Amino acid sequence: MPRARWYKRRRQEERRIKDRNLFKTVEEVFDSITMGHIYRLEARGIIWELKGVVSSGKEARVYWGKDKRGGDIAVKIYLSATAEFRKSIRKYIEGDPRFESIPRGNFRKLIYEWARKEYRNLVRLEKAGVRVPSPRGLSGNVIVMQFLGEDGYRAPLLVEAVEDATREELEGYYEDLLSQIEAMVCKAGLVHADLSEYNIMIWEGKPWIIDVGQAVLLNHPHSLEFLQRDIDNLTSFFQEHIGRSLRDEIGGALEQCLKEKAEA
Ligand SMILES: Nc1ncnc2c1ncn2[C@@H]1O[C@H](COP(=O)(O)OP(=O)(O)OP(=O)(O)O)[C@@H](O)[C@H]1O
Ligand SMILES: [Mg+2]
């Protein structure tokens, strides 16, 4: 079974990393303010254990953990920000009326707003019926959400799953993503703005949309440009693998709802 093969491969690759990072990371990597946020979430039973690193990006780390009832959780923690990242996230925050503008130099506030934006986008998307990891809690720079994967091993991204997927499965993901994008735009009123095969995970046979920090409301000055880019990214991906053009097939439905939104 392709999915089982994928998990087996990951287990072999990740075992070493996981063992090395188990718990130690908590003391070594987090500053005391971040620890304070982790403790606050612990007091609420949202985080009970942090078990290992799932992904270590430039700005954020994602951990696998357990909640008080023993359920799996994903914990995304923003730890640092390069000048480039600060500049780019400002652009997404400042065009969004849900967030205040942040004084320059106030780095921590900027990161908190960014984490809050990601969390609120998750809540909004879930409410609109978009398949995203269910949000569980937020404190400062720490976001807790549903873990996509098994036994601490994350599910594959679309770009990884494509290796083992049948044409039929890819057709299924494609159709599903058409309706997810429609729900995102038409029901949630949000544009993802970084949608690609790298920010979609395949879990339980379905695509899940992740990494929604930069998603913006439709009234953001650049929302349509971002939407175009999202659609172009997925169009290239699916053109290559199943020869279908999302750009051509999604047009009608989106145009209608964008028109209705613009008139409202
Ligand atoms: N809910 C989740 N469950 C399991 N794994 C997750 C979850 N969310 C994210 N991940 C894993 O963590 C990675 C990074 O998450 P995300 O895309 O949200 O952060 P990012 O800021 O884009 O980080 P990067 O710079 O590494 O892409 C994902 O590619 C995925 O492998
Ligand atoms: Mg990402």
PDB file of C-alpha atoms and ligand atoms in Angstrom:
ATOM      1  CA  MET A   1       0.000   0.000   0.000  1.00  0.00           C
ATOM      2  CA  PRO A   2       1.609   3.297  -1.037  1.00  0.00           C
ATOM      3  CA  ARG A   3       0.685   5.214   2.098  1.00  0.00           C
ATOM      4  CA  ALA A   4       2.148   2.555   4.392  1.00  0.00           C
ATOM      5  CA  ARG A   5       5.335   2.589   2.350  1.00  0.00           C
ATOM      6  CA  TRP A   6       5.619   6.340   2.773  1.00  0.00           C
ATOM      7  CA  TYR A   7       5.264   6.146   6.544  1.00  0.00           C
ATOM      8  CA  LYS A   8       7.818   3.350   6.754  1.00  0.00           C
ATOM      9  CA  ARG A   9      10.331   5.404   4.853  1.00  0.00           C
ATOM     10  CA  ARG A  10       9.711   8.432   7.079  1.00  0.00           C
ATOM     11  CA  ARG A  11      10.096   6.317  10.219  1.00  0.00           C
ATOM     12  CA  GLN A  12      13.512   5.171   9.119  1.00  0.00           C
ATOM     13  CA  GLU A  13      14.605   8.680   8.165  1.00  0.00           C
ATOM     14  CA  GLU A  14      13.251  10.470  11.193  1.00  0.00           C
ATOM     15  CA  ARG A  15      13.974   8.088  14.053  1.00  0.00           C
ATOM     16  CA  ARG A  16      17.408   9.508  14.707  1.00  0.00           C
ATOM     17  CA  ILE A  17      16.266  13.123  14.620  1.00  0.00           C
ATOM     18  CA  LYS A  18      13.379  12.354  16.918  1.00  0.00           C
ATOM     19  CA  ASP A  19      15.417  10.564  19.540  1.00  0.00           C
ATOM     20  CA  ARG A  20      17.957  13.322  19.637  1.00  0.00           C
ATOM     21  CA  ASN A  21      15.341  16.009  20.105  1.00  0.00           C
ATOM     22  CA  LEU A  22      13.060  14.300  22.533  1.00  0.00           C
ATOM     23  CA  PHE A  23      12.320  16.779  25.344  1.00  0.00           C
ATOM     24  CA  LYS A  24      15.814  18.232  25.294  1.00  0.00           C
ATOM     25  CA  THR A  25      14.654  20.801  22.778  1.00  0.00           C
ATOM     26  CA  VAL A  26      12.323  22.270  25.339  1.00  0.00           C
ATOM     27  CA  GLU A  27      15.110  23.571  27.532  1.00  0.00           C
ATOM     28  CA  GLU A  28      17.642  24.307  24.852  1.00  0.00           C
ATOM     29  CA  VAL A  29      15.712  26.111  22.193  1.00  0.00           C
ATOM     30  CA  PHE A  30      12.973  28.090  23.882  1.00  0.00           C
ATOM     31  CA  ASP A  31      13.474  31.433  25.522  1.00  0.00           C
ATOM     32  CA  SER A  32      11.769  32.006  28.856  1.00  0.00           C
ATOM     33  CA  ILE A  33       8.892  33.981  27.332  1.00  0.00           C
ATOM     34  CA  THR A  34       8.116  31.147  24.907  1.00  0.00           C
ATOM     35  CA  MET A  35       8.313  28.703  27.832  1.00  0.00           C
ATOM     36  CA  GLY A  36       5.766  30.907  29.627  1.00  0.00           C
ATOM     37  CA  HIS A  37       3.352  30.500  26.730  1.00  0.00           C
ATOM     38  CA  ILE A  38       3.908  26.745  26.651  1.00  0.00           C
ATOM     39  CA  TYR A  39       3.153  26.568  30.397  1.00  0.00           C
ATOM     40  CA  ARG A  40       0.000  28.621  29.934  1.00  0.00           C
ATOM     41  CA  LEU A  41      -1.218  26.165  27.296  1.00  0.00           C
ATOM     42  CA  GLU A  42      -0.220  23.322  29.583  1.00  0.00           C
ATOM     43  CA  ALA A  43      -2.305  24.776  32.413  1.00  0.00           C
ATOM     44  CA  ARG A  44      -5.290  24.702  30.052  1.00  0.00           C
ATOM     45  CA  GLY A  45      -4.609  21.028  29.171  1.00  0.00           C
ATOM     46  CA  ILE A  46      -4.031  21.948  25.528  1.00  0.00           C
ATOM     47  CA  ILE A  47      -0.365  20.895  25.608  1.00  0.00           C
ATOM     48  CA  TRP A  48       0.673  18.100  27.908  1.00  0.00           C
ATOM     49  CA  GLU A  49       3.892  16.871  26.330  1.00  0.00           C
ATOM     50  CA  LEU A  50       6.166  18.025  23.526  1.00  0.00           C
ATOM     51  CA  LYS A  51       7.542  14.892  21.995  1.00  0.00           C
ATOM     52  CA  GLY A  52       9.665  15.792  19.011  1.00  0.00           C
ATOM     53  CA  VAL A  53      10.376  18.107  16.122  1.00  0.00           C
ATOM     54  CA  VAL A  54       8.337  17.532  12.971  1.00  0.00           C
ATOM     55  CA  SER A  55       9.747  20.386  10.956  1.00  0.00           C
ATOM     56  CA  SER A  56      12.343  23.007  11.540  1.00  0.00           C
ATOM     57  CA  GLY A  57      11.822  25.918   9.193  1.00  0.00           C
ATOM     58  CA  LYS A  58      13.532  29.269   9.017  1.00  0.00           C
ATOM     59  CA  GLU A  59      10.968  31.070  11.154  1.00  0.00           C
ATOM     60  CA  ALA A  60       8.856  28.420  12.808  1.00  0.00           C
ATOM     61  CA  ARG A  61       9.260  24.975  14.252  1.00  0.00           C
ATOM     62  CA  VAL A  62       6.505  22.425  14.295  1.00  0.00           C
ATOM     63  CA  TYR A  63       6.452  19.857  17.098  1.00  0.00           C
ATOM     64  CA  TRP A  64       4.465  16.733  17.652  1.00  0.00           C
ATOM     65  CA  GLY A  65       2.963  16.602  21.124  1.00  0.00           C
ATOM     66  CA  LYS A  66       0.169  15.246  23.258  1.00  0.00           C
ATOM     67  CA  ASP A  67      -2.745  16.984  24.907  1.00  0.00           C
ATOM     68  CA  LYS A  68      -3.999  16.182  28.396  1.00  0.00           C
ATOM     69  CA  ARG A  69      -6.187  13.355  27.123  1.00  0.00           C
ATOM     70  CA  GLY A  70      -3.312  11.741  25.233  1.00  0.00           C
ATOM     71  CA  GLY A  71      -4.429  12.931  21.800  1.00  0.00           C
ATOM     72  CA  ASP A  72      -1.872  13.988  19.195  1.00  0.00           C
ATOM     73  CA  ILE A  73      -1.310  17.693  18.627  1.00  0.00           C
ATOM     74  CA  ALA A  74       0.865  19.794  16.334  1.00  0.00           C
ATOM     75  CA  VAL A  75       2.523  22.772  18.019  1.00  0.00           C
ATOM     76  CA  LYS A  76       3.808  25.506  15.753  1.00  0.00           C
ATOM     77  CA  ILE A  77       6.176  27.937  17.439  1.00  0.00           C
ATOM     78  CA  TYR A  78       7.540  31.096  15.847  1.00  0.00           C
ATOM     79  CA  LEU A  79      11.015  31.534  17.243  1.00  0.00           C
ATOM     80  CA  SER A  80      12.922  34.037  15.199  1.00  0.00           C
ATOM     81  CA  ALA A  81      12.452  36.321  12.268  1.00  0.00           C
ATOM     82  CA  THR A  82      14.888  37.412   9.634  1.00  0.00           C
ATOM     83  CA  ALA A  83      14.683  40.998   8.427  1.00  0.00           C
ATOM     84  CA  GLU A  84      13.232  39.682   5.184  1.00  0.00           C
ATOM     85  CA  PHE A  85      10.464  37.787   6.979  1.00  0.00           C
ATOM     86  CA  ARG A  86       9.603  40.808   9.137  1.00  0.00           C
ATOM     87  CA  LYS A  87       9.274  42.928   6.048  1.00  0.00           C
ATOM     88  CA  SER A  88       7.139  40.437   4.190  1.00  0.00           C
ATOM     89  CA  ILE A  89       4.752  39.659   7.077  1.00  0.00           C
ATOM     90  CA  ARG A  90       4.179  43.347   7.714  1.00  0.00           C
ATOM     91  CA  LYS A  91       2.692  43.540   4.233  1.00  0.00           C
ATOM     92  CA  TYR A  92       0.149  40.823   5.022  1.00  0.00           C
ATOM     93  CA  ILE A  93      -0.737  42.217   8.441  1.00  0.00           C
ATOM     94  CA  GLU A  94      -1.042  45.854   7.459  1.00  0.00           C
ATOM     95  CA  GLY A  95      -3.507  45.274   4.635  1.00  0.00           C
ATOM     96  CA  ASP A  96      -5.780  43.408   7.028  1.00  0.00           C
ATOM     97  CA  PRO A  97      -8.253  45.441   9.092  1.00  0.00           C
ATOM     98  CA  ARG A  98      -8.394  42.667  11.710  1.00  0.00           C
ATOM     99  CA  PHE A  99      -4.916  43.652  12.898  1.00  0.00           C
ATOM    100  CA  GLU A 100      -3.430  46.846  14.185  1.00  0.00           C
ATOM    101  CA  SER A 101      -0.345  48.289  12.623  1.00  0.00           C
ATOM    102  CA  ILE A 102       2.702  47.491  14.666  1.00  0.00           C
ATOM    103  CA  PRO A 103       5.367  49.993  15.632  1.00  0.00           C
ATOM    104  CA  ARG A 104       8.700  49.302  13.957  1.00  0.00           C
ATOM    105  CA  GLY A 105      11.196  47.541  16.154  1.00  0.00           C
ATOM    106  CA  ASN A 106       8.480  45.814  18.168  1.00  0.00           C
ATOM    107  CA  PHE A 107       9.545  42.382  17.085  1.00  0.00           C
ATOM    108  CA  ARG A 108       7.696  40.337  19.666  1.00  0.00           C
ATOM    109  CA  LYS A 109       4.410  42.100  19.000  1.00  0.00           C
ATOM    110  CA  LEU A 110       4.853  41.483  15.278  1.00  0.00           C
ATOM    111  CA  ILE A 111       5.349  37.761  15.833  1.00  0.00           C
ATOM    112  CA  TYR A 112       2.371  37.586  18.229  1.00  0.00           C
ATOM    113  CA  GLU A 113       0.147  39.272  15.662  1.00  0.00           C
ATOM    114  CA  TRP A 114       1.405  36.888  13.009  1.00  0.00           C
ATOM    115  CA  ALA A 115       0.636  33.840  15.159  1.00  0.00           C
ATOM    116  CA  ARG A 116      -2.781  35.310  16.016  1.00  0.00           C
ATOM    117  CA  LYS A 117      -3.463  35.850  12.321  1.00  0.00           C
ATOM    118  CA  GLU A 118      -2.600  32.241  11.523  1.00  0.00           C
ATOM    119  CA  TYR A 119      -4.787  31.010  14.372  1.00  0.00           C
ATOM    120  CA  ARG A 120      -7.743  33.176  13.415  1.00  0.00           C
ATOM    121  CA  ASN A 121      -7.443  32.098   9.799  1.00  0.00           C
ATOM    122  CA  LEU A 122      -7.567  28.462  10.905  1.00  0.00           C
ATOM    123  CA  VAL A 123     -10.710  29.137  12.934  1.00  0.00           C
ATOM    124  CA  ARG A 124     -12.356  30.989  10.073  1.00  0.00           C
ATOM    125  CA  LEU A 125     -11.451  28.332   7.497  1.00  0.00           C
ATOM    126  CA  GLU A 126     -12.628  25.486   9.677  1.00  0.00           C
ATOM    127  CA  LYS A 127     -15.950  27.249  10.235  1.00  0.00           C
ATOM    128  CA  ALA A 128     -16.365  27.642   6.482  1.00  0.00           C
ATOM    129  CA  GLY A 129     -15.874  23.889   6.023  1.00  0.00           C
ATOM    130  CA  VAL A 130     -12.362  24.063   4.581  1.00  0.00           C
ATOM    131  CA  ARG A 131     -10.238  21.049   5.546  1.00  0.00           C
ATOM    132  CA  VAL A 132      -7.524  22.523   7.770  1.00  0.00           C
ATOM    133  CA  PRO A 133      -5.924  21.179  10.972  1.00  0.00           C
ATOM    134  CA  SER A 134      -8.428  22.017  13.674  1.00  0.00           C
ATOM    135  CA  PRO A 135      -7.176  24.904  15.863  1.00  0.00           C
ATOM    136  CA  ARG A 136      -6.844  23.977  19.554  1.00  0.00           C
ATOM    137  CA  GLY A 137      -5.267  26.969  21.262  1.00  0.00           C
ATOM    138  CA  LEU A 138      -2.999  29.993  21.025  1.00  0.00           C
ATOM    139  CA  SER A 139      -0.709  31.806  23.388  1.00  0.00           C
ATOM    140  CA  GLY A 140       1.772  34.407  22.165  1.00  0.00           C
ATOM    141  CA  ASN A 141       3.991  32.819  19.534  1.00  0.00           C
ATOM    142  CA  VAL A 142       2.675  29.270  20.137  1.00  0.00           C
ATOM    143  CA  ILE A 143      -0.137  27.779  18.060  1.00  0.00           C
ATOM    144  CA  VAL A 144      -1.666  24.385  18.826  1.00  0.00           C
ATOM    145  CA  MET A 145      -3.646  22.454  16.237  1.00  0.00           C
ATOM    146  CA  GLN A 146      -4.703  18.993  15.186  1.00  0.00           C
ATOM    147  CA  PHE A 147      -1.802  16.728  14.215  1.00  0.00           C
ATOM    148  CA  LEU A 148      -1.988  15.295  10.704  1.00  0.00           C
ATOM    149  CA  GLY A 149      -0.198  11.965  10.753  1.00  0.00           C
ATOM    150  CA  GLU A 150       0.245   8.790  12.737  1.00  0.00           C
ATOM    151  CA  ASP A 151       2.417   7.874  15.758  1.00  0.00           C
ATOM    152  CA  GLY A 152       4.219  11.204  15.638  1.00  0.00           C
ATOM    153  CA  TYR A 153       5.075  10.890  11.950  1.00  0.00           C
ATOM    154  CA  ARG A 154       3.529  13.628   9.911  1.00  0.00           C
ATOM    155  CA  ALA A 155       1.483  12.868   6.823  1.00  0.00           C
ATOM    156  CA  PRO A 156       3.093  13.500   3.410  1.00  0.00           C
ATOM    157  CA  LEU A 157       2.842  16.837   1.659  1.00  0.00           C
ATOM    158  CA  LEU A 158       1.137  16.720  -1.742  1.00  0.00           C
ATOM    159  CA  VAL A 159       4.546  17.089  -3.379  1.00  0.00           C
ATOM    160  CA  GLU A 160       5.735  13.956  -1.557  1.00  0.00           C
ATOM    161  CA  ALA A 161       2.510  11.958  -1.914  1.00  0.00           C
ATOM    162  CA  VAL A 162       2.521  12.358  -5.666  1.00  0.00           C
ATOM    163  CA  GLU A 163       5.325   9.801  -5.971  1.00  0.00           C
ATOM    164  CA  ASP A 164       3.146   6.941  -4.801  1.00  0.00           C
ATOM    165  CA  ALA A 165      -0.285   8.225  -5.823  1.00  0.00           C
ATOM    166  CA  THR A 166      -2.339   6.648  -8.577  1.00  0.00           C
ATOM    167  CA  ARG A 167      -3.876   8.767 -11.289  1.00  0.00           C
ATOM    168  CA  GLU A 168      -7.261   8.150  -9.729  1.00  0.00           C
ATOM    169  CA  GLU A 169      -6.070   9.467  -6.371  1.00  0.00           C
ATOM    170  CA  LEU A 170      -4.601  12.567  -7.981  1.00  0.00           C
ATOM    171  CA  GLU A 171      -7.856  13.208  -9.805  1.00  0.00           C
ATOM    172  CA  GLY A 172      -9.596  12.935  -6.436  1.00  0.00           C
ATOM    173  CA  TYR A 173      -7.232  15.460  -4.797  1.00  0.00           C
ATOM    174  CA  TYR A 174      -7.685  17.786  -7.733  1.00  0.00           C
ATOM    175  CA  GLU A 175     -11.484  17.734  -7.587  1.00  0.00           C
ATOM    176  CA  ASP A 176     -11.370  18.161  -3.850  1.00  0.00           C
ATOM    177  CA  LEU A 177      -9.019  21.137  -4.061  1.00  0.00           C
ATOM    178  CA  LEU A 178     -11.280  22.828  -6.579  1.00  0.00           C
ATOM    179  CA  SER A 179     -14.072  22.836  -4.024  1.00  0.00           C
ATOM    180  CA  GLN A 180     -11.762  23.736  -1.118  1.00  0.00           C
ATOM    181  CA  ILE A 181     -10.493  26.822  -2.927  1.00  0.00           C
ATOM    182  CA  GLU A 182     -14.053  27.762  -3.727  1.00  0.00           C
ATOM    183  CA  ALA A 183     -15.048  27.385  -0.069  1.00  0.00           C
ATOM    184  CA  MET A 184     -11.999  29.373   1.055  1.00  0.00           C
ATOM    185  CA  VAL A 185     -12.822  32.273  -1.208  1.00  0.00           C
ATOM    186  CA  CYS A 186     -16.608  32.169  -1.324  1.00  0.00           C
ATOM    187  CA  LYS A 187     -17.461  31.006   2.211  1.00  0.00           C
ATOM    188  CA  ALA A 188     -14.492  32.118   4.336  1.00  0.00           C
ATOM    189  CA  GLY A 189     -13.710  35.196   2.221  1.00  0.00           C
ATOM    190  CA  LEU A 190     -10.000  34.383   2.415  1.00  0.00           C
ATOM    191  CA  VAL A 191      -7.187  33.908  -0.075  1.00  0.00           C
ATOM    192  CA  HIS A 192      -4.445  31.526   1.100  1.00  0.00           C
ATOM    193  CA  ALA A 193      -1.666  33.466  -0.650  1.00  0.00           C
ATOM    194  CA  ASP A 194       0.946  30.695  -0.386  1.00  0.00           C
ATOM    195  CA  LEU A 195      -0.938  27.745  -1.773  1.00  0.00           C
ATOM    196  CA  SER A 196       1.098  25.067  -3.507  1.00  0.00           C
ATOM    197  CA  GLU A 197       1.927  21.360  -3.326  1.00  0.00           C
ATOM    198  CA  TYR A 198       4.200  22.280  -0.356  1.00  0.00           C
ATOM    199  CA  ASN A 199       1.376  23.597   1.826  1.00  0.00           C
ATOM    200  CA  ILE A 200      -1.098  20.788   1.273  1.00  0.00           C
ATOM    201  CA  MET A 201      -0.850  17.548   3.243  1.00  0.00           C
ATOM    202  CA  ILE A 202      -2.464  14.272   2.234  1.00  0.00           C
ATOM    203  CA  TRP A 203      -4.037  12.558   5.189  1.00  0.00           C
ATOM    204  CA  GLU A 204      -6.762   9.943   5.403  1.00  0.00           C
ATOM    205  CA  GLY A 205      -6.930  10.016   1.626  1.00  0.00           C
ATOM    206  CA  LYS A 206      -7.769  13.716   1.431  1.00  0.00           C
ATOM    207  CA  PRO A 207      -5.918  17.007   0.926  1.00  0.00           C
ATOM    208  CA  TRP A 208      -5.573  19.262   3.985  1.00  0.00           C
ATOM    209  CA  ILE A 209      -4.582  22.882   3.655  1.00  0.00           C
ATOM    210  CA  ILE A 210      -1.861  24.079   6.021  1.00  0.00           C
ATOM    211  CA  ASP A 211       0.295  27.132   6.729  1.00  0.00           C
ATOM    212  CA  VAL A 212      -2.417  29.781   6.629  1.00  0.00           C
ATOM    213  CA  GLY A 213      -0.547  32.614   8.372  1.00  0.00           C
ATOM    214  CA  GLN A 214      -0.329  34.760   5.288  1.00  0.00           C
ATOM    215  CA  ALA A 215      -3.936  34.199   4.158  1.00  0.00           C
ATOM    216  CA  VAL A 216      -5.709  37.531   3.635  1.00  0.00           C
ATOM    217  CA  LEU A 217      -9.290  38.734   3.482  1.00  0.00           C
ATOM    218  CA  LEU A 218     -10.758  39.363   0.048  1.00  0.00           C
ATOM    219  CA  ASN A 219     -10.698  43.093   0.665  1.00  0.00           C
ATOM    220  CA  HIS A 220      -6.923  43.095   1.054  1.00  0.00           C
ATOM    221  CA  PRO A 221      -5.484  45.283  -1.712  1.00  0.00           C
ATOM    222  CA  HIS A 222      -3.512  42.366  -3.201  1.00  0.00           C
ATOM    223  CA  SER A 223      -5.971  39.533  -2.630  1.00  0.00           C
ATOM    224  CA  LEU A 224      -6.790  38.905  -6.290  1.00  0.00           C
ATOM    225  CA  GLU A 225      -3.160  38.904  -7.272  1.00  0.00           C
ATOM    226  CA  PHE A 226      -2.458  36.359  -4.510  1.00  0.00           C
ATOM    227  CA  LEU A 227      -5.414  34.247  -5.626  1.00  0.00           C
ATOM    228  CA  GLN A 228      -4.128  34.231  -9.173  1.00  0.00           C
ATOM    229  CA  ARG A 229      -0.733  33.076  -7.963  1.00  0.00           C
ATOM    230  CA  ASP A 230      -2.257  30.281  -5.850  1.00  0.00           C
ATOM    231  CA  ILE A 231      -4.276  29.044  -8.806  1.00  0.00           C
ATOM    232  CA  ASP A 232      -1.245  29.248 -11.097  1.00  0.00           C
ATOM    233  CA  ASN A 233       0.858  27.197  -8.670  1.00  0.00           C
ATOM    234  CA  LEU A 234      -1.673  24.397  -8.488  1.00  0.00           C
ATOM    235  CA  THR A 235      -2.347  24.598 -12.197  1.00  0.00           C
ATOM    236  CA  SER A 236       1.328  23.919 -12.970  1.00  0.00           C
ATOM    237  CA  PHE A 237       1.400  21.047 -10.517  1.00  0.00           C
ATOM    238  CA  PHE A 238      -1.708  19.299 -11.824  1.00  0.00           C
ATOM    239  CA  GLN A 239      -0.931  20.060 -15.474  1.00  0.00           C
ATOM    240  CA  GLU A 240       2.302  18.188 -15.034  1.00  0.00           C
ATOM    241  CA  HIS A 241       0.788  15.193 -13.254  1.00  0.00           C
ATOM    242  CA  ILE A 242      -2.697  14.729 -14.664  1.00  0.00           C
ATOM    243  CA  GLY A 243      -2.852  17.247 -17.499  1.00  0.00           C
ATOM    244  CA  ARG A 244      -5.736  19.224 -16.033  1.00  0.00           C
ATOM    245  CA  SER A 245      -5.902  22.969 -15.670  1.00  0.00           C
ATOM    246  CA  LEU A 246      -7.312  24.256 -12.428  1.00  0.00           C
ATOM    247  CA  ARG A 247      -7.174  27.725 -13.901  1.00  0.00           C
ATOM    248  CA  ASP A 248      -9.645  26.798 -16.630  1.00  0.00           C
ATOM    249  CA  GLU A 249     -11.931  24.711 -14.458  1.00  0.00           C
ATOM    250  CA  ILE A 250     -12.234  26.960 -11.436  1.00  0.00           C
ATOM    251  CA  GLY A 251     -12.890  30.203 -13.314  1.00  0.00           C
ATOM    252  CA  GLY A 252     -16.699  30.282 -13.529  1.00  0.00           C
ATOM    253  CA  ALA A 253     -17.532  29.462  -9.923  1.00  0.00           C
ATOM    254  CA  LEU A 254     -15.022  31.896  -8.500  1.00  0.00           C
ATOM    255  CA  GLU A 255     -15.927  34.729 -10.813  1.00  0.00           C
ATOM    256  CA  GLN A 256     -19.554  34.515  -9.751  1.00  0.00           C
ATOM    257  CA  CYS A 257     -18.792  34.676  -6.047  1.00  0.00           C
ATOM    258  CA  LEU A 258     -16.117  37.361  -6.409  1.00  0.00           C
ATOM    259  CA  LYS A 259     -18.692  39.442  -8.252  1.00  0.00           C
ATOM    260  CA  GLU A 260     -21.259  38.930  -5.518  1.00  0.00           C
ATOM    261  CA  LYS A 261     -18.697  39.871  -2.847  1.00  0.00           C
ATOM    262  CA  ALA A 262     -17.673  42.991  -4.737  1.00  0.00           C
ATOM    263  CA  GLU A 263     -21.326  44.086  -5.014  1.00  0.00           C
ATOM    264  CA  ALA A 264     -22.121  43.352  -1.362  1.00  0.00           C
TER     265      ALA A 264
HETATM  266  N1  LIG B   1      -0.957  20.102  11.646  1.00  0.00           N
HETATM  267  C1  LIG B   1       0.170  19.499  11.272  1.00  0.00           C
HETATM  268  N2  LIG B   1       0.345  18.174  11.462  1.00  0.00           N
HETATM  269  C2  LIG B   1       1.475  17.556  11.079  1.00  0.00           C
HETATM  270  N3  LIG B   1       2.515  18.173  10.478  1.00  0.00           N
HETATM  271  C3  LIG B   1       2.398  19.486  10.242  1.00  0.00           C
HETATM  272  C4  LIG B   1       1.230  20.221  10.620  1.00  0.00           C
HETATM  273  N4  LIG B   1       1.399  21.504  10.244  1.00  0.00           N
HETATM  274  C5  LIG B   1       2.613  21.573   9.674  1.00  0.00           C
HETATM  275  N5  LIG B   1       3.230  20.371   9.650  1.00  0.00           N
HETATM  276  C6  LIG B   1       4.566  20.060   9.100  1.00  0.00           C
HETATM  277  O1  LIG B   1       5.423  21.152   9.374  1.00  0.00           O
HETATM  278  C7  LIG B   1       5.885  21.741   8.156  1.00  0.00           C
HETATM  279  C8  LIG B   1       5.990  23.247   8.303  1.00  0.00           C
HETATM  280  O2  LIG B   1       4.711  23.773   8.595  1.00  0.00           O
HETATM  281  P1  LIG B   1       4.190  25.078   7.881  1.00  0.00           P
HETATM  282  O3  LIG B   1       4.163  24.889   6.425  1.00  0.00           O
HETATM  283  O4  LIG B   1       2.932  25.462   8.579  1.00  0.00           O
HETATM  284  O5  LIG B   1       5.295  26.113   8.327  1.00  0.00           O
HETATM  285  P2  LIG B   1       6.272  27.032   7.479  1.00  0.00           P
HETATM  286  O6  LIG B   1       6.352  28.283   8.220  1.00  0.00           O
HETATM  287  O7  LIG B   1       5.908  27.055   6.034  1.00  0.00           O
HETATM  288  O8  LIG B   1       7.608  26.286   7.631  1.00  0.00           O
HETATM  289  P3  LIG B   1       8.609  25.952   6.469  1.00  0.00           P
HETATM  290  O9  LIG B   1       9.391  27.205   6.272  1.00  0.00           O
HETATM  291  O10 LIG B   1       9.372  24.799   7.037  1.00  0.00           O
HETATM  292  O11 LIG B   1       7.749  25.554   5.272  1.00  0.00           O
HETATM  293  C9  LIG B   1       4.908  21.300   7.093  1.00  0.00           C
HETATM  294  O12 LIG B   1       5.520  21.250   5.825  1.00  0.00           O
HETATM  295  C10 LIG B   1       4.528  19.911   7.575  1.00  0.00           C
HETATM  296  O13 LIG B   1       5.518  18.988   7.213  1.00  0.00           O
HETATM  297 MG    MG B   2       4.911  25.805   4.669  1.00  0.00          MG
END
